[in-house]
Coordinates of C-alpha atoms in Angstrom, one line a residue:
Chain A
M20 CA 22.5 38.6 15.4
K21 CA 25.7 40.6 16.0
K22 CA 24.0 42.6 18.7
F23 CA 22.8 39.4 20.3
V24 CA 26.4 38.0 20.4
V25 CA 27.8 41.1 21.8
V26 CA 25.2 41.2 24.6
F27 CA 25.8 37.6 25.2
F28 CA 29.5 38.0 25.7
A29 CA 29.0 41.1 27.7
L30 CA 26.8 39.1 30.0
V31 CA 29.2 36.3 30.3
M32 CA 32.1 38.7 31.1
A33 CA 29.9 40.6 33.7
L34 CA 29.1 37.3 35.3
S35 CA 32.7 36.2 35.3
F36 CA 33.8 39.4 37.1
S37 CA 31.1 39.0 39.6
V38 CA 32.2 35.5 40.4
V39 CA 35.8 36.6 40.7
S40 CA 35.0 39.5 42.9
A41 CA 32.8 37.4 45.3
K42 CA 36.0 35.8 46.8
D43 CA 35.5 32.4 48.4
Y44 CA 37.4 32.8 51.7
Q45 CA 39.1 29.7 53.2
V46 CA 40.4 28.9 56.6
A47 CA 42.4 25.9 57.7
M48 CA 43.0 24.5 61.2
I49 CA 45.9 22.4 62.3
S50 CA 45.7 20.4 65.5
D51 CA 47.9 18.0 67.4
T52 CA 44.9 16.4 69.0
S53 CA 41.8 14.9 67.6
I54 CA 38.8 17.0 66.8
N55 CA 36.5 14.6 68.7
D56 CA 38.6 14.3 71.8
G57 CA 35.8 15.6 74.0
G58 CA 37.9 18.6 75.1
W59 CA 40.3 21.1 73.6
G60 CA 40.3 19.6 70.1
S61 CA 36.5 19.4 69.9
A62 CA 36.0 22.9 71.2
T63 CA 38.5 24.6 69.0
Y64 CA 37.3 22.8 65.9
Q65 CA 33.7 23.7 66.7
A66 CA 34.8 27.3 67.0
M67 CA 36.2 27.2 63.5
V68 CA 33.1 25.6 62.1
D69 CA 30.8 28.2 63.9
A70 CA 32.8 31.2 62.8
S71 CA 33.0 29.8 59.2
E72 CA 29.2 29.4 59.1
E73 CA 28.7 32.9 60.4
Y74 CA 31.0 34.5 57.9
G75 CA 30.4 32.2 55.0
W76 CA 33.9 30.8 54.8
T77 CA 34.8 27.3 53.8
Y78 CA 37.0 25.3 56.2
K79 CA 39.4 22.4 56.3
Y80 CA 41.3 20.8 59.1
T81 CA 44.2 18.4 59.7
D82 CA 44.3 16.9 63.2
N83 CA 46.5 14.5 65.1
I84 CA 49.7 15.9 63.6
S85 CA 53.0 15.5 65.4
Q86 CA 55.4 18.3 66.1
N87 CA 57.6 17.7 63.0
E88 CA 54.4 18.1 60.8
Y89 CA 53.3 21.5 62.1
Y90 CA 55.2 23.5 59.6
E91 CA 54.7 21.2 56.6
T92 CA 51.0 21.1 57.2
I93 CA 50.7 24.9 57.4
V94 CA 52.7 25.3 54.3
A95 CA 50.6 22.8 52.4
Y96 CA 47.5 24.9 53.2
C97 CA 49.4 28.1 52.3
D98 CA 50.3 26.6 48.9
M99 CA 46.7 25.7 48.3
G100 CA 45.7 29.3 48.6
F101 CA 44.1 29.4 52.0
D102 CA 43.4 33.0 53.4
L103 CA 43.6 32.2 57.0
I104 CA 45.6 29.5 59.0
Y105 CA 44.1 28.9 62.5
A106 CA 46.5 27.3 64.9
P107 CA 44.9 26.6 68.3
G108 CA 47.8 26.4 70.6
N109 CA 51.0 28.1 71.8
Q110 CA 53.0 25.1 70.7
Y111 CA 52.6 26.0 67.0
T112 CA 54.2 29.5 67.5
D113 CA 57.6 28.6 65.8
A114 CA 56.0 26.9 62.8
V115 CA 53.5 29.8 62.4
L116 CA 56.2 32.4 62.5
Q117 CA 58.3 30.6 60.0
A118 CA 55.4 30.1 57.6
A119 CA 54.2 33.7 58.1
E120 CA 57.6 35.0 57.0
E121 CA 57.4 32.9 53.8
Y122 CA 53.8 33.5 53.0
P123 CA 53.1 37.3 53.5
E124 CA 49.8 37.0 51.7
V125 CA 48.4 34.5 54.2
N126 CA 47.0 35.4 57.6
F127 CA 47.8 33.4 60.7
A128 CA 45.6 33.3 63.9
L129 CA 47.4 31.8 66.8
L130 CA 45.0 30.8 69.6
N131 CA 46.8 31.1 73.0
G132 CA 49.7 32.8 71.2
A133 CA 52.0 35.0 73.4
V134 CA 51.5 38.7 73.6
T135 CA 54.9 39.2 71.9
T136 CA 54.3 36.8 69.0
P137 CA 52.6 39.2 66.5
E138 CA 55.5 41.8 66.7
K139 CA 57.9 39.0 65.9
A140 CA 56.1 38.4 62.5
V141 CA 58.1 40.4 60.0
N142 CA 55.2 40.6 57.6
G143 CA 52.7 41.6 60.3
N144 CA 50.4 38.8 59.3
V145 CA 50.1 37.0 62.7
T146 CA 47.5 37.7 65.3
S147 CA 47.4 36.2 68.8
L148 CA 44.0 35.2 70.1
L149 CA 44.5 35.3 73.8
P150 CA 41.8 34.1 76.2
D151 CA 42.8 35.3 79.7
K152 CA 44.4 32.2 81.2
T153 CA 44.1 33.5 84.8
E154 CA 40.3 34.2 84.4
I155 CA 39.9 30.7 82.9
G156 CA 41.4 29.3 86.1
W157 CA 39.3 31.5 88.2
I158 CA 36.0 30.4 86.6
A159 CA 36.9 26.7 87.4
G160 CA 38.6 27.5 90.7
A161 CA 35.7 29.3 92.3
L162 CA 33.4 26.4 91.6
A163 CA 36.0 23.9 92.9
G164 CA 36.5 25.9 96.0
L165 CA 32.8 26.0 96.8
M166 CA 32.2 22.3 95.9
T167 CA 35.1 20.4 97.5
K168 CA 34.2 18.5 100.6
S169 CA 37.7 17.0 101.2
N170 CA 39.3 20.4 100.6
I171 CA 41.7 18.8 98.2
I172 CA 41.4 19.7 94.5
A173 CA 43.4 18.6 91.5
F174 CA 44.6 19.7 88.1
I175 CA 45.8 17.6 85.2
G176 CA 47.9 19.1 82.4
G177 CA 48.9 17.7 79.0
M178 CA 52.2 19.7 78.6
E179 CA 53.7 22.3 80.6
L180 CA 52.6 25.3 78.5
D181 CA 52.5 28.9 79.5
T182 CA 48.8 28.8 79.2
T183 CA 48.5 25.7 81.3
L184 CA 50.6 27.2 84.0
G185 CA 48.4 30.3 84.0
K186 CA 45.2 28.3 84.2
Y187 CA 46.6 26.2 87.2
A188 CA 47.6 29.3 89.0
G189 CA 44.2 31.0 88.6
Y190 CA 42.4 27.8 89.6
G191 CA 44.3 27.5 92.8
E192 CA 44.0 31.2 93.6
A193 CA 40.2 31.4 93.2
A194 CA 39.6 28.0 94.9
K195 CA 41.6 29.1 98.0
F196 CA 40.0 32.5 98.0
V197 CA 36.3 31.4 98.0
A198 CA 37.0 28.5 100.4
E199 CA 38.6 31.0 102.9
K200 CA 35.4 33.1 102.7
E201 CA 33.6 29.8 103.7
G202 CA 36.0 29.4 106.6
R203 CA 37.8 26.5 105.0
E204 CA 41.3 25.9 103.7
V205 CA 41.8 24.3 100.3
T206 CA 44.9 22.4 99.1
L207 CA 45.6 22.3 95.4
L208 CA 47.8 19.3 94.5
D209 CA 50.8 19.9 92.4
A210 CA 50.0 20.1 88.7
V211 CA 50.7 16.8 87.0
Y212 CA 51.6 16.4 83.3
A213 CA 50.7 13.4 81.1
G214 CA 53.3 14.4 78.5
S215 CA 50.5 13.9 75.9
F216 CA 47.1 15.1 74.8
S217 CA 45.9 11.9 73.4
D218 CA 46.8 9.1 76.0
S219 CA 43.5 8.8 77.8
G220 CA 45.0 5.9 79.8
K221 CA 47.3 8.4 81.5
G222 CA 44.3 10.4 82.5
I223 CA 42.7 7.3 84.0
E224 CA 45.8 6.6 86.1
F225 CA 46.4 10.3 87.2
A226 CA 42.8 10.6 88.3
K227 CA 42.9 7.4 90.3
A228 CA 46.1 8.4 92.0
M229 CA 44.8 11.9 92.8
M230 CA 41.6 10.4 94.2
D231 CA 43.8 8.2 96.4
Q232 CA 45.3 11.5 97.7
G233 CA 41.7 12.7 98.6
A234 CA 41.1 15.1 95.6
D235 CA 37.4 15.5 95.0
V236 CA 37.2 18.2 92.4
F237 CA 39.2 18.0 89.1
F238 CA 40.1 20.5 86.4
G239 CA 42.3 20.0 83.5
D240 CA 44.0 21.2 80.3
A241 CA 44.8 18.0 78.5
S242 CA 42.2 17.1 75.9
A243 CA 41.7 13.3 75.6
V244 CA 43.7 12.9 78.8
D245 CA 40.9 14.8 80.6
S246 CA 38.3 12.4 79.0
G247 CA 40.3 9.5 80.6
A248 CA 40.3 11.3 83.9
R249 CA 36.5 11.7 83.8
Q250 CA 36.1 8.1 83.0
A251 CA 38.0 7.1 86.2
I252 CA 36.0 9.6 88.2
D253 CA 32.7 8.1 86.9
E254 CA 33.9 4.6 87.7
F255 CA 34.9 5.7 91.2
N256 CA 31.5 7.4 91.7
K257 CA 29.6 4.3 90.5
A258 CA 31.5 2.1 92.9
A259 CA 30.7 4.5 95.7
G260 CA 27.0 4.5 94.8
E261 CA 26.9 8.3 94.6
V262 CA 28.7 11.2 93.0
K263 CA 31.4 12.2 95.4
V264 CA 34.1 13.4 93.0
Y265 CA 33.4 16.2 90.4
D266 CA 35.1 17.4 87.3
I267 CA 34.9 20.9 85.7
A268 CA 35.3 20.8 81.9
Q269 CA 36.8 23.2 79.5
P270 CA 36.9 24.9 77.0
G271 CA 33.3 24.1 75.8
D272 CA 30.1 23.4 77.6
F273 CA 30.4 19.7 78.2
L274 CA 27.7 19.4 80.9
G275 CA 26.1 15.9 80.4
Q276 CA 29.0 14.3 78.6
N277 CA 30.0 12.6 81.8
E278 CA 28.1 12.2 85.1
C279 CA 30.9 13.8 87.1
I280 CA 30.9 17.1 85.2
I281 CA 29.3 19.8 87.4
G282 CA 30.1 22.7 85.2
S283 CA 32.3 24.1 82.5
Q284 CA 34.6 27.0 81.8
V285 CA 33.5 28.1 78.3
T286 CA 35.7 29.9 75.9
D287 CA 33.9 31.4 72.9
N288 CA 36.8 30.8 70.6
S289 CA 34.4 31.2 67.6
S290 CA 34.1 34.9 68.3
L291 CA 37.9 35.2 68.4
V292 CA 38.2 33.2 65.1
G293 CA 35.4 35.2 63.7
L294 CA 37.2 38.5 64.4
S295 CA 40.2 37.2 62.5
M296 CA 38.0 36.3 59.6
K297 CA 36.4 39.7 59.6
A298 CA 39.8 41.5 59.7
T299 CA 40.9 39.2 56.8
M300 CA 38.0 40.3 54.8
D301 CA 38.4 44.0 55.7
G302 CA 42.1 43.9 54.9
T303 CA 43.0 45.0 58.5
F304 CA 44.4 41.7 59.8
G305 CA 47.7 41.4 61.7
G306 CA 50.1 42.5 64.2
E307 CA 47.7 42.6 67.2
V308 CA 46.7 40.6 70.2
I309 CA 42.9 40.0 70.6
Y310 CA 42.1 39.3 74.2
G311 CA 39.3 37.1 75.3
T312 CA 38.0 38.0 78.7
L313 CA 34.9 37.7 80.8
E314 CA 34.3 41.3 80.2
N315 CA 34.1 41.1 76.5
G316 CA 32.1 37.8 76.6
V317 CA 34.7 35.5 75.2
L318 CA 35.0 33.7 78.5
S319 CA 32.0 32.6 80.6
A320 CA 30.9 29.9 83.0
G321 CA 28.9 27.1 81.4
K322 CA 25.6 25.6 82.7
L323 CA 25.7 24.1 86.2
S324 CA 24.7 20.7 87.0
D325 CA 21.8 19.9 89.5
M326 CA 24.4 18.4 91.8
V327 CA 25.5 22.0 92.6
P328 CA 23.2 23.1 95.4
E329 CA 21.2 26.2 94.8
D330 CA 23.0 28.3 97.5
I331 CA 26.3 27.4 96.0
Q332 CA 25.0 28.3 92.5
T333 CA 24.1 31.7 93.8
K334 CA 27.4 32.3 95.5
Y335 CA 29.3 31.0 92.4
L336 CA 27.4 33.2 90.0
A337 CA 28.0 36.2 92.3
Y338 CA 31.8 35.4 92.1
V339 CA 31.6 35.2 88.3
D340 CA 29.9 38.6 88.2
E341 CA 32.7 40.0 90.4
M342 CA 35.2 38.6 87.9
K343 CA 33.4 40.3 85.1
A344 CA 33.3 43.5 87.0
G345 CA 37.0 43.3 87.8
T346 CA 36.3 43.3 91.5
F347 CA 37.1 39.6 92.3
M348 CA 39.6 39.1 95.1
K349 CA 39.9 42.9 95.6
Chain B
M11 CA 54.1 4.6 102.1
D12 CA 51.1 2.6 103.4
S13 CA 49.7 -0.7 102.2
N14 CA 46.9 1.2 100.4
F15 CA 49.5 3.0 98.3
I16 CA 51.3 -0.2 97.4
S17 CA 48.1 -2.1 96.6
N18 CA 47.0 0.7 94.3
L19 CA 50.4 0.9 92.7
L20 CA 50.3 -2.8 92.0
L21 CA 46.8 -2.5 90.6
A22 CA 47.9 0.3 88.3
T23 CA 51.0 -1.8 87.3
V24 CA 48.7 -4.6 86.1
R25 CA 46.4 -2.2 84.3
M26 CA 49.3 -0.7 82.5
A27 CA 51.1 -3.9 81.8
V28 CA 48.3 -6.1 80.3
P29 CA 48.2 -4.3 76.9
L30 CA 51.9 -4.5 76.8
I31 CA 51.9 -8.3 77.5
F32 CA 49.6 -8.9 74.5
I33 CA 51.7 -6.7 72.2
A34 CA 55.1 -8.0 73.5
T35 CA 54.0 -11.7 73.3
A36 CA 52.9 -11.0 69.7
E37 CA 56.3 -9.9 68.9
L38 CA 57.8 -12.9 70.7
Y39 CA 55.8 -15.3 68.5
S40 CA 56.9 -13.3 65.5
E41 CA 60.6 -13.2 66.4
R42 CA 60.7 -16.8 67.4
A43 CA 59.9 -17.6 63.8
G44 CA 62.6 -15.2 62.6
M45 CA 60.2 -12.4 61.8
V46 CA 61.3 -9.0 63.3
N47 CA 58.1 -7.1 63.1
I48 CA 58.5 -3.4 64.2
G49 CA 55.0 -2.6 63.0
L50 CA 53.4 -3.4 66.4
E51 CA 52.3 0.2 67.0
G52 CA 50.4 0.2 63.7
L53 CA 48.8 -3.2 64.3
A54 CA 47.7 -2.2 67.8
A55 CA 46.3 1.1 66.4
I56 CA 44.0 -0.7 63.9
G57 CA 43.1 -3.3 66.6
S58 CA 42.1 -0.4 68.9
L59 CA 39.9 1.3 66.3
V60 CA 38.2 -1.8 65.1
G61 CA 37.7 -3.1 68.6
F62 CA 36.2 0.2 69.7
L63 CA 34.0 0.4 66.6
M64 CA 32.6 -3.1 66.9
C65 CA 32.0 -2.7 70.6
Y66 CA 30.2 0.6 69.8
I67 CA 28.0 -1.0 67.1
T68 CA 27.2 -4.3 68.8
G69 CA 27.5 -3.3 72.5
S70 CA 29.8 -6.4 73.0
A71 CA 33.3 -5.9 74.1
W72 CA 34.0 -9.5 73.3
I73 CA 33.0 -8.9 69.7
G74 CA 35.2 -5.8 69.8
I75 CA 38.2 -7.9 70.9
L76 CA 37.6 -10.6 68.3
C77 CA 37.3 -8.1 65.5
G78 CA 40.3 -6.2 66.7
A79 CA 42.3 -9.5 66.4
L80 CA 40.9 -10.1 62.9
A81 CA 41.9 -6.6 61.8
G82 CA 45.4 -7.1 63.2
I83 CA 45.7 -10.3 61.2
L84 CA 44.4 -8.7 58.1
V85 CA 46.8 -5.8 58.2
N86 CA 49.8 -8.0 59.2
M87 CA 49.2 -10.1 56.1
I88 CA 50.7 -7.2 54.1
Y89 CA 53.9 -7.5 56.1
A90 CA 53.7 -11.4 55.9
F91 CA 53.4 -11.4 52.1
A92 CA 56.1 -8.8 51.5
T93 CA 58.7 -10.4 53.9
V94 CA 58.0 -14.1 53.6
T95 CA 56.8 -14.5 50.0
L96 CA 58.7 -11.5 48.5
C97 CA 61.7 -11.7 50.9
A98 CA 61.5 -7.9 51.5
N99 CA 63.3 -6.1 54.3
H100 CA 61.5 -6.7 57.6
T101 CA 62.3 -3.2 59.0
V102 CA 61.0 -1.4 56.0
Y103 CA 57.7 -3.2 56.0
G104 CA 57.3 -3.0 59.7
M105 CA 57.8 0.8 59.5
A106 CA 55.3 0.9 56.6
I107 CA 52.7 -0.8 58.8
N108 CA 53.4 1.8 61.5
I109 CA 52.7 4.5 59.0
F110 CA 49.8 2.9 57.2
A111 CA 47.8 1.3 60.0
P112 CA 47.2 4.3 62.3
A113 CA 46.3 6.4 59.2
L114 CA 43.8 3.7 58.1
A115 CA 42.3 3.7 61.7
S116 CA 41.9 7.5 61.5
F117 CA 40.4 7.2 58.1
I118 CA 37.8 4.6 59.2
N119 CA 37.1 6.6 62.3
R120 CA 36.3 9.7 60.3
I121 CA 34.2 7.8 57.8
Y122 CA 32.1 6.2 60.5
F123 CA 31.7 9.0 63.0
G124 CA 32.2 11.9 60.6
A125 CA 34.1 15.1 61.3
G126 CA 32.1 16.0 64.4
S127 CA 33.4 17.2 67.7
Q128 CA 31.3 14.8 69.7
L129 CA 33.1 12.3 72.1
N130 CA 31.9 8.7 71.5
Q131 CA 31.9 6.4 74.4
I132 CA 31.2 2.7 75.0
K133 CA 30.5 0.5 77.9
L134 CA 33.7 -1.3 79.0
M135 CA 34.0 -5.0 79.5
D136 CA 32.7 -6.0 82.9
T137 CA 35.1 -7.3 85.6
V138 CA 35.0 -10.8 86.9
N139 CA 33.3 -10.1 90.2
I140 CA 33.8 -13.1 92.6
S141 CA 31.7 -11.9 95.5
G142 CA 33.5 -11.8 98.8
L143 CA 37.0 -12.5 97.3
K144 CA 37.5 -9.0 95.8
D145 CA 37.1 -7.5 99.3
I146 CA 40.1 -9.4 100.7
P147 CA 42.5 -6.7 101.8
F148 CA 45.5 -6.0 99.5
I149 CA 45.3 -9.0 97.1
G150 CA 41.5 -9.0 96.7
P151 CA 41.2 -6.2 94.0
L152 CA 44.4 -7.3 92.4
L153 CA 43.5 -10.9 91.9
F154 CA 39.7 -11.0 91.9
N155 CA 38.4 -7.8 90.4
Q156 CA 39.9 -7.7 86.9
T157 CA 38.4 -8.1 83.4
P158 CA 38.7 -11.6 81.9
M159 CA 41.3 -10.2 79.5
V160 CA 43.7 -9.7 82.4
Y161 CA 43.5 -13.4 83.3
L162 CA 43.8 -14.3 79.6
A163 CA 47.0 -12.3 79.3
F164 CA 48.7 -14.2 82.1
A165 CA 47.3 -17.5 80.8
L166 CA 48.7 -16.6 77.5
V167 CA 52.2 -16.2 79.0
I168 CA 52.0 -19.6 80.7
F169 CA 50.7 -21.3 77.5
T170 CA 53.5 -19.6 75.4
S171 CA 56.2 -20.7 77.9
I172 CA 54.9 -24.3 77.8
F173 CA 54.5 -24.2 74.0
F174 CA 58.1 -23.0 73.3
N175 CA 59.8 -25.1 76.0
R176 CA 57.8 -28.3 76.5
T177 CA 56.2 -29.2 73.1
K178 CA 57.6 -30.6 69.9
A179 CA 55.6 -28.1 67.9
G180 CA 57.1 -25.3 69.9
L181 CA 60.6 -26.6 69.3
N182 CA 59.9 -26.9 65.6
Y183 CA 58.6 -23.3 65.6
K184 CA 61.7 -22.1 67.3
A185 CA 63.9 -24.0 64.9
V186 CA 62.4 -21.9 62.1
G187 CA 63.7 -18.7 63.8
E188 CA 67.1 -20.2 64.6
H189 CA 68.1 -22.0 61.3
P190 CA 65.3 -22.2 58.8
K191 CA 67.2 -24.3 56.3
A192 CA 68.1 -26.9 58.7
A193 CA 64.5 -26.9 59.9
A194 CA 63.4 -27.4 56.3
T195 CA 65.7 -30.4 55.9
L196 CA 63.8 -32.0 58.9
G197 CA 60.5 -31.5 57.1
I198 CA 59.4 -28.5 59.1
P199 CA 57.1 -26.3 56.9
V200 CA 59.2 -23.1 57.3
I201 CA 57.0 -20.9 55.1
R202 CA 53.8 -22.0 56.7
I203 CA 55.2 -21.4 60.2
K204 CA 56.4 -18.0 59.2
Y205 CA 52.9 -17.1 58.0
L206 CA 51.4 -18.6 61.1
S207 CA 53.7 -16.4 63.2
C208 CA 52.4 -13.4 61.4
V209 CA 48.8 -14.5 62.0
I210 CA 49.5 -14.9 65.7
C211 CA 51.4 -11.6 65.9
G212 CA 48.6 -9.7 64.1
A213 CA 46.0 -11.3 66.3
L214 CA 47.7 -10.6 69.7
C215 CA 48.6 -7.1 68.7
G216 CA 45.1 -6.4 67.6
I217 CA 43.9 -7.8 70.9
G218 CA 46.4 -5.6 72.8
G219 CA 45.0 -2.5 70.9
A220 CA 41.4 -3.6 71.4
Y221 CA 42.0 -4.1 75.1
L222 CA 42.8 -0.4 75.3
T223 CA 39.4 0.6 73.9
T224 CA 37.1 -2.1 75.3
C225 CA 38.6 -2.8 78.8
Y226 CA 40.6 0.2 79.7
S227 CA 39.6 3.5 78.2
N228 CA 36.0 3.9 77.0
T229 CA 36.9 6.2 74.1
F230 CA 38.9 5.9 70.9
T231 CA 41.4 8.7 70.4
E232 CA 43.9 8.7 67.5
G233 CA 47.3 8.3 69.0
N234 CA 46.0 6.3 72.0
I235 CA 48.6 3.5 71.6
A236 CA 51.1 6.2 72.6
G237 CA 54.3 4.2 72.0
R238 CA 53.1 0.9 73.6
G239 CA 54.1 -0.9 70.3
F240 CA 57.6 0.2 70.7
I241 CA 57.7 -0.6 74.4
G242 CA 56.4 -4.1 73.4
L243 CA 59.3 -4.4 71.0
A244 CA 61.8 -3.4 73.8
A245 CA 60.1 -5.8 76.3
V246 CA 61.0 -8.8 74.0
I247 CA 64.7 -7.8 74.1
F248 CA 64.5 -7.0 77.7
G249 CA 62.8 -10.3 78.4
R250 CA 65.4 -12.2 76.4
W251 CA 62.9 -13.8 74.1
S252 CA 61.3 -15.9 76.7
A253 CA 57.6 -15.7 77.7
A254 CA 58.2 -15.3 81.4
G255 CA 61.0 -12.7 80.7
V256 CA 58.7 -10.8 78.4
M257 CA 55.9 -10.7 81.0
L258 CA 58.3 -9.5 83.7
A259 CA 59.6 -6.8 81.4
C260 CA 56.1 -5.6 80.7
L261 CA 55.2 -5.6 84.4
F262 CA 58.5 -3.7 85.0
F263 CA 57.5 -1.1 82.4
G264 CA 54.0 -0.9 83.8
F265 CA 55.4 -0.5 87.3
C266 CA 57.7 2.3 86.4
D267 CA 55.0 4.2 84.6
A268 CA 52.5 3.7 87.5
L269 CA 55.2 4.8 89.9
Q270 CA 56.1 7.9 88.1
I271 CA 52.4 8.9 88.0
R272 CA 52.0 8.3 91.7
L273 CA 55.2 10.2 92.5
Q274 CA 54.1 13.1 90.5
V275 CA 50.8 13.2 92.4
M276 CA 52.4 12.9 95.8
S277 CA 53.6 16.6 95.4
I278 CA 57.0 16.1 97.0
G279 CA 58.5 19.2 95.5
I280 CA 60.7 17.5 92.9
P281 CA 60.2 18.7 89.2
Y282 CA 57.8 16.4 87.4
Q283 CA 60.2 15.8 84.6
F284 CA 62.4 13.8 86.9
F285 CA 59.5 11.4 87.5
Q286 CA 58.7 11.2 83.8
M287 CA 62.2 10.0 83.2
I288 CA 61.9 7.0 85.5
P289 CA 60.7 4.4 83.0
Y290 CA 63.3 5.4 80.4
V291 CA 66.2 5.6 82.9
A292 CA 65.2 2.3 84.5
T293 CA 65.1 0.6 81.0
I294 CA 68.6 1.9 80.1
I295 CA 70.0 0.7 83.5
V296 CA 68.4 -2.7 83.3
L297 CA 69.4 -3.3 79.6
S298 CA 72.9 -2.4 80.4
I299 CA 73.0 -4.9 83.2
L300 CA 71.0 -7.7 81.4
G301 CA 71.9 -6.9 77.8
G302 CA 74.7 -8.4 75.9
K303 CA 75.2 -12.1 75.4
K304 CA 71.9 -13.4 74.3
S305 CA 70.8 -11.8 71.0
G306 CA 67.6 -13.8 70.2
P307 CA 66.9 -16.2 67.4
A308 CA 69.8 -16.5 65.0
A309 CA 67.9 -16.0 61.8
K310 CA 65.7 -13.2 62.9
G311 CA 65.2 -10.6 60.2
Q312 CA 66.8 -12.7 57.5
P313 CA 64.8 -13.6 54.4
Y314 CA 64.3 -17.2 53.8
R315 CA 64.8 -18.4 50.2
P316 CA 64.2 -22.1 50.0
E317 CA 65.7 -22.4 46.5
E318 CA 69.1 -21.0 47.8
R319 CA 71.7 -23.5 48.9

């Protein structure tokens, strides 16, 4: 009997240790937009879900938070023992750095964080995940430059963030370059800013005003505002009886979501989040910038609509190959 | 600046002013009975979600609007009970509605649609299409190519103006907001009218919110009210507690916003922040010119205790 009891307790202890050692890793995402906004919020949330499934992590999120709630929300997750905080946006930088200083045992992945942000974290527990903003703009711009008939293209931003400015610049650069090769001159309207990522009504009004100015290809960086813009474009096309104005979506592949979408710039944020998870598990996390480029496969061009003629598809994909090879515009 | 620009600017003004007219008129009915309800943002948020949800389920924008109104009434009854029956502070409970109702809307949205990343869209209410008339240059699209809700908003303003200024019931209603005890001595049912004002306020605010998701934007996004509740509140002060004034204030806000959007788009080399300031700067200027003497119903925001002498 004694032997049995000893064996029993030994087994219980062994099981307990195995449970403790198989740590259940947890990631939390904060977002100031909705996770079903059909744009940035949707894509960045899905990236966390995909990466969590791949690495066997559990995940939580808090969305639609205002600026004064960034820090408190992050800290709440830190207090709950989360291993990784995933903040998809440059606007969370200050809150992340403050929390990272107070919670050295927690890791922080800042999507679109600046190159200099990780070195500012005194505990070395912040990593910037940085999709190349210029390449993002190029992917959309090359398609816009080939598809525009009015030679006027438009861009709608939510806030004037560093990443938004980079995307806008790349968009115009690529559109003008490819159009010039076709013997045309493209005008990119000044970037407009809704001052919000959730007011889809502003997207509707901006798109209508820009179509009045002759814009026929749109790209944006404004979450639900982009959804509003697409609604206005679809309404315009319906009234015209044919699809005359197009939209290029980002950062997920949203082909089919709206009739006007002819293609998407896709950012595989899940691989960036996955790398952060892997580094956390390996104990190597922190103090670095993980770049997302066409070359390493984080950035890509999404599926193209049938509305893009075959010859343009061929030209476009050739340009994307040049971008990958680093020979675009050289 | 051609006629096309002006025509489109006016169209955008109307689109942006209509939800404000519903919300601001809701506050007008509330304040005229002495109820200062600052919870308009929250009431519109719940109306917006319920309107969208019911339209999504049934396919009918009208059912969405109706249910949005009912949701607004239901949530506003919390405010009504606390401020009328319990004589609680109007501002505190208005603020509570602003915190509670958008959170409730988010909660219902997540319960129904789940935590997915899919964008859910509905078919918007059809416009009243009077063939031929909508093609009249300049005024055609403005007057004859709108959803029925736009016409209802302006009809509501006319009705409200007549009700408050030309009917005995309207004068009795206003008396409750000016001097409830005097009104009570004349046999006017003060408590009942205060509750009625909350029902009207909740319904109109809910309609304003539901308008956004059934007639304007075909998706529901949390945060889509985007300050319209607070602008509605300002429009009542701006419009000096009259239906026509409130409507003009809403059109003014709508015009300023539509103008700043178009000026941003015109790419004239001026920083966009300057244009984004226009609605706010214009409001400050107009309020400083018009503000002052008239301060609205005398008993607004004050608790009414019938047993007090």
